[in-house]
mmCIF file of C-alpha atoms in Angstrom:
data_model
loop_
_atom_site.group_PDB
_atom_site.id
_atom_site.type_symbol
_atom_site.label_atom_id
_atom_site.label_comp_id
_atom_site.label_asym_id
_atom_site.label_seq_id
_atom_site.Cartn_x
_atom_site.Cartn_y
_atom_site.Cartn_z
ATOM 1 C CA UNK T 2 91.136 66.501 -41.727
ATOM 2 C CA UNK T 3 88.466 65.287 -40.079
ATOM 3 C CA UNK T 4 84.856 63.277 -40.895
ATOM 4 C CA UNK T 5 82.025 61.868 -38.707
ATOM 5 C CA UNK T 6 80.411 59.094 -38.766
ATOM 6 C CA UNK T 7 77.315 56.827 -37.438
ATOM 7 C CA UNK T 8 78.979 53.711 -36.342
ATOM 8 C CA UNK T 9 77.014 50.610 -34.062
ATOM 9 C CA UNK T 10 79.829 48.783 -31.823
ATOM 10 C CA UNK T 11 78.404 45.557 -32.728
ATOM 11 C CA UNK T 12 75.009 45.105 -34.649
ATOM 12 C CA UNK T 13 71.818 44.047 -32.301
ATOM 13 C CA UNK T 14 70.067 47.050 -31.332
ATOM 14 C CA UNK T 15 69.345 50.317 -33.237
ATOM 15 C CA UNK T 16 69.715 52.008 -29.765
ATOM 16 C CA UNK T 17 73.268 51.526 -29.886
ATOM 17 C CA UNK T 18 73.829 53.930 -33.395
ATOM 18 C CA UNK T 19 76.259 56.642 -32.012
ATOM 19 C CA UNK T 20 78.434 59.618 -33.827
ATOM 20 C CA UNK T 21 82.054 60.255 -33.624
ATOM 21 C CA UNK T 22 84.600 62.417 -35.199
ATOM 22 C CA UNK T 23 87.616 60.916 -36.815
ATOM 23 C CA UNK T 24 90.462 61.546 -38.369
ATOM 24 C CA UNK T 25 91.083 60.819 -42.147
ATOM 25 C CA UNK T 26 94.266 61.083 -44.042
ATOM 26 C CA UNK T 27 94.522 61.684 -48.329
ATOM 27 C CA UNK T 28 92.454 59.814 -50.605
ATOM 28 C CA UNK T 29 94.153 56.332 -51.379
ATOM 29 C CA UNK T 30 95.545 55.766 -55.071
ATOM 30 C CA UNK T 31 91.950 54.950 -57.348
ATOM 31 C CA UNK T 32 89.508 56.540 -54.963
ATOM 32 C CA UNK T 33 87.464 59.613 -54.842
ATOM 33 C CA UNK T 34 86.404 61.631 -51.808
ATOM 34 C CA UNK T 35 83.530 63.258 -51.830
ATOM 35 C CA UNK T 36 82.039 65.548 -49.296
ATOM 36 C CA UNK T 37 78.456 63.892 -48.325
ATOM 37 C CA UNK T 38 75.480 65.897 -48.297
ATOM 38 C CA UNK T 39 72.589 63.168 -48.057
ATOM 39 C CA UNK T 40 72.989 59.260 -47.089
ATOM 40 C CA UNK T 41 69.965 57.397 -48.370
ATOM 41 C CA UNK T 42 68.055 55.087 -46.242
ATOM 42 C CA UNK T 43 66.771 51.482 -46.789
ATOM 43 C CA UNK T 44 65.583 48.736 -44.939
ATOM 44 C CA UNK T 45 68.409 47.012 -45.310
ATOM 45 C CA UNK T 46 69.987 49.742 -42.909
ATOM 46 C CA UNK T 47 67.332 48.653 -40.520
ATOM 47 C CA UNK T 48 68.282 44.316 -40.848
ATOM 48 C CA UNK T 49 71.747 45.379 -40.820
ATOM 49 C CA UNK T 50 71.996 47.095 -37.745
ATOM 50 C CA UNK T 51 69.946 44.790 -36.027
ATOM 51 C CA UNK T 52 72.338 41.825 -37.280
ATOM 52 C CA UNK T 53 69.132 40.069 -39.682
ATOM 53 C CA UNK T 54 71.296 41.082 -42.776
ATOM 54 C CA UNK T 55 73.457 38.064 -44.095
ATOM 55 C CA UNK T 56 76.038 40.719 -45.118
ATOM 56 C CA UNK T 57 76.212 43.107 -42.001
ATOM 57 C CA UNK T 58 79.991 42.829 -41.228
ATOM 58 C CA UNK T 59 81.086 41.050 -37.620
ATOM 59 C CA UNK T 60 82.047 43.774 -34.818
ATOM 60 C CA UNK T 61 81.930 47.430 -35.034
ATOM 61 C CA UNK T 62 80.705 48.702 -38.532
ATOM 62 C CA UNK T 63 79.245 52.147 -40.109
ATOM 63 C CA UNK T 64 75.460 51.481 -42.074
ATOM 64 C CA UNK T 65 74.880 52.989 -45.483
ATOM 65 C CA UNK T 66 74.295 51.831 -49.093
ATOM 66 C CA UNK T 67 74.326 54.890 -51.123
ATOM 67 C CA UNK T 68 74.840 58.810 -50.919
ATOM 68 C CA UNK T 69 75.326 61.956 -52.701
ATOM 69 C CA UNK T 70 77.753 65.012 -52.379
ATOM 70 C CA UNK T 71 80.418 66.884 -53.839
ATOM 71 C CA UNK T 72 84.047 65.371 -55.343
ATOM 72 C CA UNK T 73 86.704 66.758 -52.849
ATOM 73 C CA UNK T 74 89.386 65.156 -53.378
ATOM 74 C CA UNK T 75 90.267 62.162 -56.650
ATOM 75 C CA UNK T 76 93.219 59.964 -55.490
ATOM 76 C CA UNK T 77 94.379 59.299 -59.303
ATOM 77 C CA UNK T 78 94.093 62.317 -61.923
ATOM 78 C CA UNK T 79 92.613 59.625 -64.693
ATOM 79 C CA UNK T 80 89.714 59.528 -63.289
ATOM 80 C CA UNK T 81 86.727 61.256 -65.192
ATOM 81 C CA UNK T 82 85.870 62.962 -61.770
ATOM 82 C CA UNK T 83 87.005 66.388 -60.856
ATOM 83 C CA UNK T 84 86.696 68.320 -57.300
ATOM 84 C CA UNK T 85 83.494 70.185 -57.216
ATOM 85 C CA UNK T 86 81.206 67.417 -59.257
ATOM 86 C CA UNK T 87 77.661 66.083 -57.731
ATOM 87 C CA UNK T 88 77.664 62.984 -57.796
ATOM 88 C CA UNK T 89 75.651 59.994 -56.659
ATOM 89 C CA UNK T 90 76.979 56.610 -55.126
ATOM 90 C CA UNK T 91 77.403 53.293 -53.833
ATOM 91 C CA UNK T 92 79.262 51.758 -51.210
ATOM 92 C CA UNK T 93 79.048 48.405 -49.375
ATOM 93 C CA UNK T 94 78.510 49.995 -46.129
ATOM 94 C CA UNK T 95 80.054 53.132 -45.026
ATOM 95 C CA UNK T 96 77.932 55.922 -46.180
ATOM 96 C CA UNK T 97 76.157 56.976 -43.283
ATOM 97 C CA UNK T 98 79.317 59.779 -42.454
ATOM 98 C CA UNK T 99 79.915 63.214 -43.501
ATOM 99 C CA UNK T 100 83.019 62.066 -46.028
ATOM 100 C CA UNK T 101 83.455 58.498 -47.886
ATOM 101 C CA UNK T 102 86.142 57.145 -49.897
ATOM 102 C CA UNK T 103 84.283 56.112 -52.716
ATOM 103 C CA UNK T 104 85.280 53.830 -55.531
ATOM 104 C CA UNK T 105 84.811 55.524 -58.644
ATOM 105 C CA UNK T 106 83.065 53.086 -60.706
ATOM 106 C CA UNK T 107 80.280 53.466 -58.309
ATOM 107 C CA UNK T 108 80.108 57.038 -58.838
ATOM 108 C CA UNK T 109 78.084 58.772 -61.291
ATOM 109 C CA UNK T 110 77.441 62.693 -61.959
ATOM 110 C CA UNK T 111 73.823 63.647 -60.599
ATOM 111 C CA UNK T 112 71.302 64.874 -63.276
ATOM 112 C CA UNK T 113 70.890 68.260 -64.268
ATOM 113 C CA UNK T 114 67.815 69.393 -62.605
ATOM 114 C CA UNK T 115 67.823 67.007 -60.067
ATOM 115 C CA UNK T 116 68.794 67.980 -55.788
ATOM 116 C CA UNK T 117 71.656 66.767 -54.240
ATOM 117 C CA UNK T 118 68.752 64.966 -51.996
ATOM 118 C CA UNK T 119 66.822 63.644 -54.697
ATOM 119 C CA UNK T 120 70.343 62.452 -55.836
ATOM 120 C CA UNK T 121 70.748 60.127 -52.844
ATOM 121 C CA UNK T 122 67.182 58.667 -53.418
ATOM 122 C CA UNK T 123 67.839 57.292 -56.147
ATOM 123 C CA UNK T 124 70.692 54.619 -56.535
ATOM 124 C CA UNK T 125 69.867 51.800 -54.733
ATOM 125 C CA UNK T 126 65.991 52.089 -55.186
ATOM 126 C CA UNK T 127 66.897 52.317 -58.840
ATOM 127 C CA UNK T 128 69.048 49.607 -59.506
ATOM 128 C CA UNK T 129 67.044 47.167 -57.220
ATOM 129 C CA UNK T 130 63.966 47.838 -59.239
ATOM 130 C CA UNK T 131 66.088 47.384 -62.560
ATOM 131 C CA UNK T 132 67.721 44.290 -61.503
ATOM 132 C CA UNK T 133 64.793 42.578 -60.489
ATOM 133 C CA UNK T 134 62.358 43.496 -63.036
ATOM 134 C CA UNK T 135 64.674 43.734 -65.989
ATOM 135 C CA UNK T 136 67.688 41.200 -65.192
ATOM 136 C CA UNK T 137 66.254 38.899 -63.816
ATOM 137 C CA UNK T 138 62.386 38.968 -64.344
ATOM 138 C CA UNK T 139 62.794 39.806 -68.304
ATOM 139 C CA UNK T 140 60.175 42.585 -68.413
ATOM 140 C CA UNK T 141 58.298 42.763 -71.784
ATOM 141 C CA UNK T 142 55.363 44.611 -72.895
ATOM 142 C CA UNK T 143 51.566 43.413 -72.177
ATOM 143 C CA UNK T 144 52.391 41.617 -68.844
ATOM 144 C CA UNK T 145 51.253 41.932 -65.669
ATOM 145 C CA UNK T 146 53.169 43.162 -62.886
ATOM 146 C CA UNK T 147 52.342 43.405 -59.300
ATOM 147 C CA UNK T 148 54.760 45.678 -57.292
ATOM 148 C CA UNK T 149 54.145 45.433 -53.428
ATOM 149 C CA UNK T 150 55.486 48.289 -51.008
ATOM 150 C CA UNK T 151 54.458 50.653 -54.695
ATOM 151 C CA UNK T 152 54.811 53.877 -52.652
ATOM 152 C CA UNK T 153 58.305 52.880 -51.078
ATOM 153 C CA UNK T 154 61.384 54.118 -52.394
ATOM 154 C CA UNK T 155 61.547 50.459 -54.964
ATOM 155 C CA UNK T 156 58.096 50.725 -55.938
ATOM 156 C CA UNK T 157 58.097 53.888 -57.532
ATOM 157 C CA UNK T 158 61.080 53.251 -59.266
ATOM 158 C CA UNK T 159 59.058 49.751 -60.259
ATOM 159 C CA UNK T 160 56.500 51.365 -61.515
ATOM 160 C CA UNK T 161 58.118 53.721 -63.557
ATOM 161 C CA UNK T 162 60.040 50.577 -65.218
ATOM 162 C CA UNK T 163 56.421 48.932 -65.680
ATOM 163 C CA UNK T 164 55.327 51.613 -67.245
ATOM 164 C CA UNK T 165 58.301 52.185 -69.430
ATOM 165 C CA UNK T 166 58.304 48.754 -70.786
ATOM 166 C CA UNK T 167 54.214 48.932 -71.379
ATOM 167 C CA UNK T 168 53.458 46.322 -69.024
ATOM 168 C CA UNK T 169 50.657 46.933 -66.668
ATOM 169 C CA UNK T 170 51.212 47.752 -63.128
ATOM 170 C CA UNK T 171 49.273 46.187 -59.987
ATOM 171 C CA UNK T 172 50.313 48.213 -56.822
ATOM 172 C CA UNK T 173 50.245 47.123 -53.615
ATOM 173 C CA UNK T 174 49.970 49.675 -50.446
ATOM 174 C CA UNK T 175 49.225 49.303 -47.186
ATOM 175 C CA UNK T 176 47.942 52.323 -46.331
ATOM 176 C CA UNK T 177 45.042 54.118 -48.395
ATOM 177 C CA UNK T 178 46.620 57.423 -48.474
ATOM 178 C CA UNK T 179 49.260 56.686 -50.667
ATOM 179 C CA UNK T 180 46.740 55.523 -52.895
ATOM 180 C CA UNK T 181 46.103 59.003 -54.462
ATOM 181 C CA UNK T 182 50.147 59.481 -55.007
ATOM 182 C CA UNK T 183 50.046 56.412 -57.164
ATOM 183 C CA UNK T 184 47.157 57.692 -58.988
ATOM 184 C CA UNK T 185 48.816 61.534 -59.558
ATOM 185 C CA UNK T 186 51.639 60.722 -60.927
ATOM 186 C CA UNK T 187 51.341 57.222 -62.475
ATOM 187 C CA UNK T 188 47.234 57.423 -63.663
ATOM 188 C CA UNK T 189 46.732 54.764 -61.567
ATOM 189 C CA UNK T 190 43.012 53.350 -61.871
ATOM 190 C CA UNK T 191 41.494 52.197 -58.503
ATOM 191 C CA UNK T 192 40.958 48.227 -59.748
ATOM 192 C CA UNK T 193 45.497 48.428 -60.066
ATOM 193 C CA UNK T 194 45.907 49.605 -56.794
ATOM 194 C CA UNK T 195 45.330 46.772 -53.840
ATOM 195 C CA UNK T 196 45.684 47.796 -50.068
ATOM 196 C CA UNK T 197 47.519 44.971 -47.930
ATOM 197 C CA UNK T 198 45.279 43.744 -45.143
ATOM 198 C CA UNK T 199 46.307 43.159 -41.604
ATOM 199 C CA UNK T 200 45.056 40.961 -38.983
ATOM 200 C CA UNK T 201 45.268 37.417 -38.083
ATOM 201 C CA UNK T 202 43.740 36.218 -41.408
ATOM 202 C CA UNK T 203 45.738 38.667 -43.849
ATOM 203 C CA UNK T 204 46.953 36.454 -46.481
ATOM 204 C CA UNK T 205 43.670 34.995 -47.573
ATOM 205 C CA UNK T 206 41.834 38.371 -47.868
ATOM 206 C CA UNK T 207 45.179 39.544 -49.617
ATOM 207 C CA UNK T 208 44.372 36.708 -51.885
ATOM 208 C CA UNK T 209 40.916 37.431 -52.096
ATOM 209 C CA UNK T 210 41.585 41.636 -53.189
ATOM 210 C CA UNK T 211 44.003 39.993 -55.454
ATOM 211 C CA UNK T 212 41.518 37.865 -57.022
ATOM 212 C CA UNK T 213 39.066 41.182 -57.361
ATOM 213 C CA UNK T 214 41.723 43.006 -59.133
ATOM 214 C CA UNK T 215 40.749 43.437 -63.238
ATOM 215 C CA UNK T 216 43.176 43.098 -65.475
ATOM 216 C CA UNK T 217 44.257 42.546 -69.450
ATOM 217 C CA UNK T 218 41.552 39.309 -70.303
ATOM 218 C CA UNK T 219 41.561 38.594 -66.491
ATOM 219 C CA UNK T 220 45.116 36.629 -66.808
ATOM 220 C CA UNK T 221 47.362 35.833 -63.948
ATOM 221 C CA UNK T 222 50.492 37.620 -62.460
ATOM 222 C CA UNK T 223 53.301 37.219 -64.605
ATOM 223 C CA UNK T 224 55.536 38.920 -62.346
ATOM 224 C CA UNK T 225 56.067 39.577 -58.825
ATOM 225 C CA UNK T 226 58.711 42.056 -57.028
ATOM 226 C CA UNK T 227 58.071 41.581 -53.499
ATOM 227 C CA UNK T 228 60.163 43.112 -50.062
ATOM 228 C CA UNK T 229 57.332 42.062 -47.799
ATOM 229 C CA UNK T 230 56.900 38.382 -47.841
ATOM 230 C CA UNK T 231 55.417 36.924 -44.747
ATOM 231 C CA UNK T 232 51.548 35.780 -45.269
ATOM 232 C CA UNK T 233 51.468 37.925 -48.274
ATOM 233 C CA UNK T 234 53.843 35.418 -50.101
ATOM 234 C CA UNK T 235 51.822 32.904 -50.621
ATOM 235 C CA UNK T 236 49.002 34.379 -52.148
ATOM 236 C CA UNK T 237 50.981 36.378 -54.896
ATOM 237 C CA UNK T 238 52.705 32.951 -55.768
ATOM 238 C CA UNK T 239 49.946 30.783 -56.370
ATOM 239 C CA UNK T 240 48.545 33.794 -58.540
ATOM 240 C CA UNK T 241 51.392 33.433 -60.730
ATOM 241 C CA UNK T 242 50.611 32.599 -64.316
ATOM 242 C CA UNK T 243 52.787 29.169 -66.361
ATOM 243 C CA UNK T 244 56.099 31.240 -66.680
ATOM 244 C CA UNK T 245 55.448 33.590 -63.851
ATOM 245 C CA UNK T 246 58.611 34.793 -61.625
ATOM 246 C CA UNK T 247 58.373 35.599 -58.325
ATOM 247 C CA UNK T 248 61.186 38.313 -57.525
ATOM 248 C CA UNK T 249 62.089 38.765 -53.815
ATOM 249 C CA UNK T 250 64.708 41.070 -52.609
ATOM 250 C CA UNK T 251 63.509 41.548 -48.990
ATOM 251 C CA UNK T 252 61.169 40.501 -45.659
ATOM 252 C CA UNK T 253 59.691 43.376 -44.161
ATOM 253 C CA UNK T 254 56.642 41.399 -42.692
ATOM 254 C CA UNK T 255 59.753 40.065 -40.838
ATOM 255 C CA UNK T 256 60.773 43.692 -39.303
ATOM 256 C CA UNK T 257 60.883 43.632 -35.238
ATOM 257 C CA UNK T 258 58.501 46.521 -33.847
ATOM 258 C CA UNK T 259 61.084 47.291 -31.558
ATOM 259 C CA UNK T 260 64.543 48.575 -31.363
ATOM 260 C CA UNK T 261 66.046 44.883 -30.721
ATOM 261 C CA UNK T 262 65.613 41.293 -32.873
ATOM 262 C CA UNK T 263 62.955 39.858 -30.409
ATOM 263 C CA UNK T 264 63.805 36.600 -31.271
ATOM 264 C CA UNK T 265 60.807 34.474 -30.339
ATOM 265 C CA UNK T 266 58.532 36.360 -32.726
ATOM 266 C CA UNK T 267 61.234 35.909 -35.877
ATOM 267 C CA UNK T 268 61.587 32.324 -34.609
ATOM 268 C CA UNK T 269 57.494 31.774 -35.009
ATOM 269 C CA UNK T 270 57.235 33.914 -37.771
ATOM 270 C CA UNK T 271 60.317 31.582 -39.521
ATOM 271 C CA UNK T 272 58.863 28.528 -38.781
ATOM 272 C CA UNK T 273 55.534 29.023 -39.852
ATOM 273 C CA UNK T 274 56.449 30.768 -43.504
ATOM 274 C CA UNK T 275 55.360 29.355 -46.976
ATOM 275 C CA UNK T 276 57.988 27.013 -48.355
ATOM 276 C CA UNK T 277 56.775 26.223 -51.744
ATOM 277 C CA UNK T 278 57.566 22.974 -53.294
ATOM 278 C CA UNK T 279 60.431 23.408 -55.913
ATOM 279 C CA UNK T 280 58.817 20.521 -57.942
ATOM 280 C CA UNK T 281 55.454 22.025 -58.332
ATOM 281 C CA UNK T 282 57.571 24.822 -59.694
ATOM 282 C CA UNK T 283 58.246 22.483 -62.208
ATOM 283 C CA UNK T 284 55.200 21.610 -63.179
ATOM 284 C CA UNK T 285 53.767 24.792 -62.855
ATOM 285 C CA UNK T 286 56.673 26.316 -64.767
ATOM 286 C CA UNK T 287 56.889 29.169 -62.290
ATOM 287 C CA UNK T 288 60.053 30.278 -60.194
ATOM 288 C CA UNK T 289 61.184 32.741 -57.096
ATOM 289 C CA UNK T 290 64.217 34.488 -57.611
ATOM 290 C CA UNK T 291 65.977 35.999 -54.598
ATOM 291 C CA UNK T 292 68.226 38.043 -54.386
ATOM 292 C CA UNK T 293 70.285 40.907 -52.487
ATOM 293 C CA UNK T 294 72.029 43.728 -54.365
ATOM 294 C CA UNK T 295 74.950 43.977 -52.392
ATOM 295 C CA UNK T 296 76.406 40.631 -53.184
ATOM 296 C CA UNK T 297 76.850 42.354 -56.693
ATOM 297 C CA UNK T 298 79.113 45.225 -55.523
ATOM 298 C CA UNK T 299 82.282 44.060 -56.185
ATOM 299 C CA UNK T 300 81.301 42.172 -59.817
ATOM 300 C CA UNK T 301 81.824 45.578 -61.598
ATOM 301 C CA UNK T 302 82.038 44.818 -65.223
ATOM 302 C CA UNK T 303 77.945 43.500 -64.366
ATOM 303 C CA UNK T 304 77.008 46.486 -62.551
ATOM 304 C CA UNK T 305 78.291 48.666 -65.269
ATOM 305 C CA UNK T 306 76.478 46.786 -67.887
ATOM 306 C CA UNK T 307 73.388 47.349 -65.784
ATOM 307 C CA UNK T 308 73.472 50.671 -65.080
ATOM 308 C CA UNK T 309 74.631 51.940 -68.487
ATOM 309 C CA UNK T 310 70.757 50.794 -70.060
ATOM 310 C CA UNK T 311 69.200 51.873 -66.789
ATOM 311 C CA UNK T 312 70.281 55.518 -67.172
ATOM 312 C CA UNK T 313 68.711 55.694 -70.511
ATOM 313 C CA UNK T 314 65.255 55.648 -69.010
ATOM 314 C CA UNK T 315 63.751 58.590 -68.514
ATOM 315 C CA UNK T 316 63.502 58.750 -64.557
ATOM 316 C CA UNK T 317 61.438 61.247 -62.838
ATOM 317 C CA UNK T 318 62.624 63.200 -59.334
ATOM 318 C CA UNK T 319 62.855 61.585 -57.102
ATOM 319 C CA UNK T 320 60.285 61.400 -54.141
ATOM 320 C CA UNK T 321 61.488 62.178 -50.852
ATOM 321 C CA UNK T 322 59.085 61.499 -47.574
ATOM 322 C CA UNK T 323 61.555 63.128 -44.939
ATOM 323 C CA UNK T 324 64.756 64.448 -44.279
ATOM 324 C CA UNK T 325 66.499 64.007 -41.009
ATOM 325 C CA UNK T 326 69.735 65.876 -39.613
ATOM 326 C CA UNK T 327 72.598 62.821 -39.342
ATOM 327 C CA UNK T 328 72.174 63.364 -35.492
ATOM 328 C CA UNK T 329 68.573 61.960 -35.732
ATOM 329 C CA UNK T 330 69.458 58.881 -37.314
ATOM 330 C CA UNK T 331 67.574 56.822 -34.974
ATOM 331 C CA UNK T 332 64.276 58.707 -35.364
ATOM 332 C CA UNK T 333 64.805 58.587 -39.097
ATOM 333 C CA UNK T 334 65.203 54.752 -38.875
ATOM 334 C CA UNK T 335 62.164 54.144 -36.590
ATOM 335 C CA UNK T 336 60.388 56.695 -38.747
ATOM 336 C CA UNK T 337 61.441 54.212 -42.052
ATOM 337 C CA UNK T 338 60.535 51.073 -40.378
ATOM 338 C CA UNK T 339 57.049 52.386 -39.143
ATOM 339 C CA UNK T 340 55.832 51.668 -42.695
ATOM 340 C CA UNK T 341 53.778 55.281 -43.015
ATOM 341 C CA UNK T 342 56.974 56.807 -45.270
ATOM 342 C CA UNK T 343 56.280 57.613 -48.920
ATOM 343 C CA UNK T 344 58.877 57.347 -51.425
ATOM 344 C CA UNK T 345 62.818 58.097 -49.777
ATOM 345 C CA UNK T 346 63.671 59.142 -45.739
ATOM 346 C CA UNK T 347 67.123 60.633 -46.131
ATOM 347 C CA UNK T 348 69.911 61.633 -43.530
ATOM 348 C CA UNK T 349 71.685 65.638 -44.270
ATOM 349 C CA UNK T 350 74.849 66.017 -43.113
ATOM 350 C CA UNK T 351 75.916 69.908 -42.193
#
């Protein structure tokens, strides 16, 4: 049998993303094959293959955090899996190839109702959302939440979780198209929906539109789930109410415009970022959390006691922006780091 796969010799360049075929024998003892129909892309993906993730493995490597398809094969006959199930996954790299080797406690079957690509939307966008909000930010009814990126592939998943828990949602977008998304499908009023500013001077109008928004008695943020950072940091910190956590999970104010790092720009932009003052925090009794899902793949018994609860909310579909064929990876990745995407940008494999 054989598979193919997107594999990068070495990480540096998104240029250098190529497909091969390659040979794979059975299923090992405790693992399930499964046929891949969709790979799911993040910007993670992106910093990985460009070497600015702290987890992208050393040398050659395959990209890919989560998938769906169809159980082929199951390399032990306890498991609850059987050939022909959709299913949804994670892996800690690997998933951008036609066939994975998946551990099955990372597996779960796919909704009824729901697309084999809607499927692969959903897993990492989910959990990050959860983990964040929930685990880490404690999430309670009556506070106020502001989501950046709220069209991406986390923030609808945030918002739904906002919404769920009766808290009240502040979305961030930077473009005013996806403005009417947010208001569709979420009721959305225009004073919880702020568009990010660009320009030399961003972070002080960002704190100004911040500082327009209306809220519950005109209180501060009590949480933040940010993937942006940069000068938009700042602003949403300071904003944060006695109590407040800030919840960052990614940099994407940090993303090269190019195919390579360009390392003077990440050098300026690193030097000159917000650095708050971890005894002020005390004072103010306000905290950042950071964190990055993958260093919880392989503590299991915690990811199962996450995603049990998480799968008891009632999740919409999933929205997918695009679909590329797994030949177009590259376009699919520019297309994802261009910032114009709404909701998921997926890979199909034939």
């Amino acid at each position: 049998m054989h598979r193919h796969v997107l594999f990068l010799p070495r990480a540096g360049n998104l240029n250098g993303l190529k497909m091969r075929q390659e040979p794979v024998g059975v299923p090992t003892s405790g693992s399930v094959r499964v046929k891949i129909s969709h790979s799911g892309l993040n910007l993670a993906d992106v910093f990985a293959c460009l070497g600015l993730y702290s987890a992208t493995p050393t040398g050659e490597f395959i990209p890919g955090l989560e998938f769906s398809g169809i159980v082929e094969q199951v390399g032990t006959p306890t498991s609850e899996l059987r050939p022909g199930d959709r299913v949804w996954g994670f892996s800690r790299f690997g998933a951008y190839a036609s066939h994975i080797d998946a551990d099955p406690r990372y597996l779960r079957k796919i909704p009824d109702g729901w697309s084999l690509a809607e499927a692969a939307a959903f897993p990492v966008q989910a959990l990050t959302a959860w983990y964040g909000l929930v685990e880490l930010g404690a999430l309670h009814a009556g506070q106020r939440v502001l989501v950046q990126s709220a069209a991406g592939g986390v923030g609808l998943h945030a918002l739904q979780i906002v919404q769920w828990k009766q808290a009240h949602a502040i979305a961030v977008i930077g473009r005013p198209e996806k403005a009417d998304l947010l208001m569709k499908e979420f009721g959305l009023s225009a004073d919880q929906i702020v568009l990010r500013p660009s320009g030399w001077r961003a972070g002080a109008e960002f704190g100004r539109r911040l500082d327009q928004v209306s809220g519950p008695s005109g209180r501060q943020l009590d949480l933040v789930l940010d993937a942006v950072a940069g000068p938009f940091f700042r602003p949403a910190f300071e904003r944060l109410a006695p109590g407040g956590r800030y919840l960052l999970f990614g940099a994407a104010d940090f993303m090269p415009t190019g195919s390579r790092r360009g390392w003077l720009r990440l050098a300026y932009q690193y030097m000159k970022r917000y650095r708050p003052d971890p005894l002020s925090m005390i004072s103010d009794n306000r905290a950042v959390f950071g964190f990055n899902l993958i260093w919880l793949y392989d503590r299991v018994d915690e990811m199962a006691a996450m995603l049990g609860p998480m799968m008891q909310l009632p999740w919409r579909r999933p929205v997918i922006d695009s679909i590329f064929p797994a030949a177009k990876a590259f376009d699919a990745l520019q297309h994802l780091k261009s910032g114009r995407t709404t909701g998921k940008v997926l890979l199909e494999w034939e």
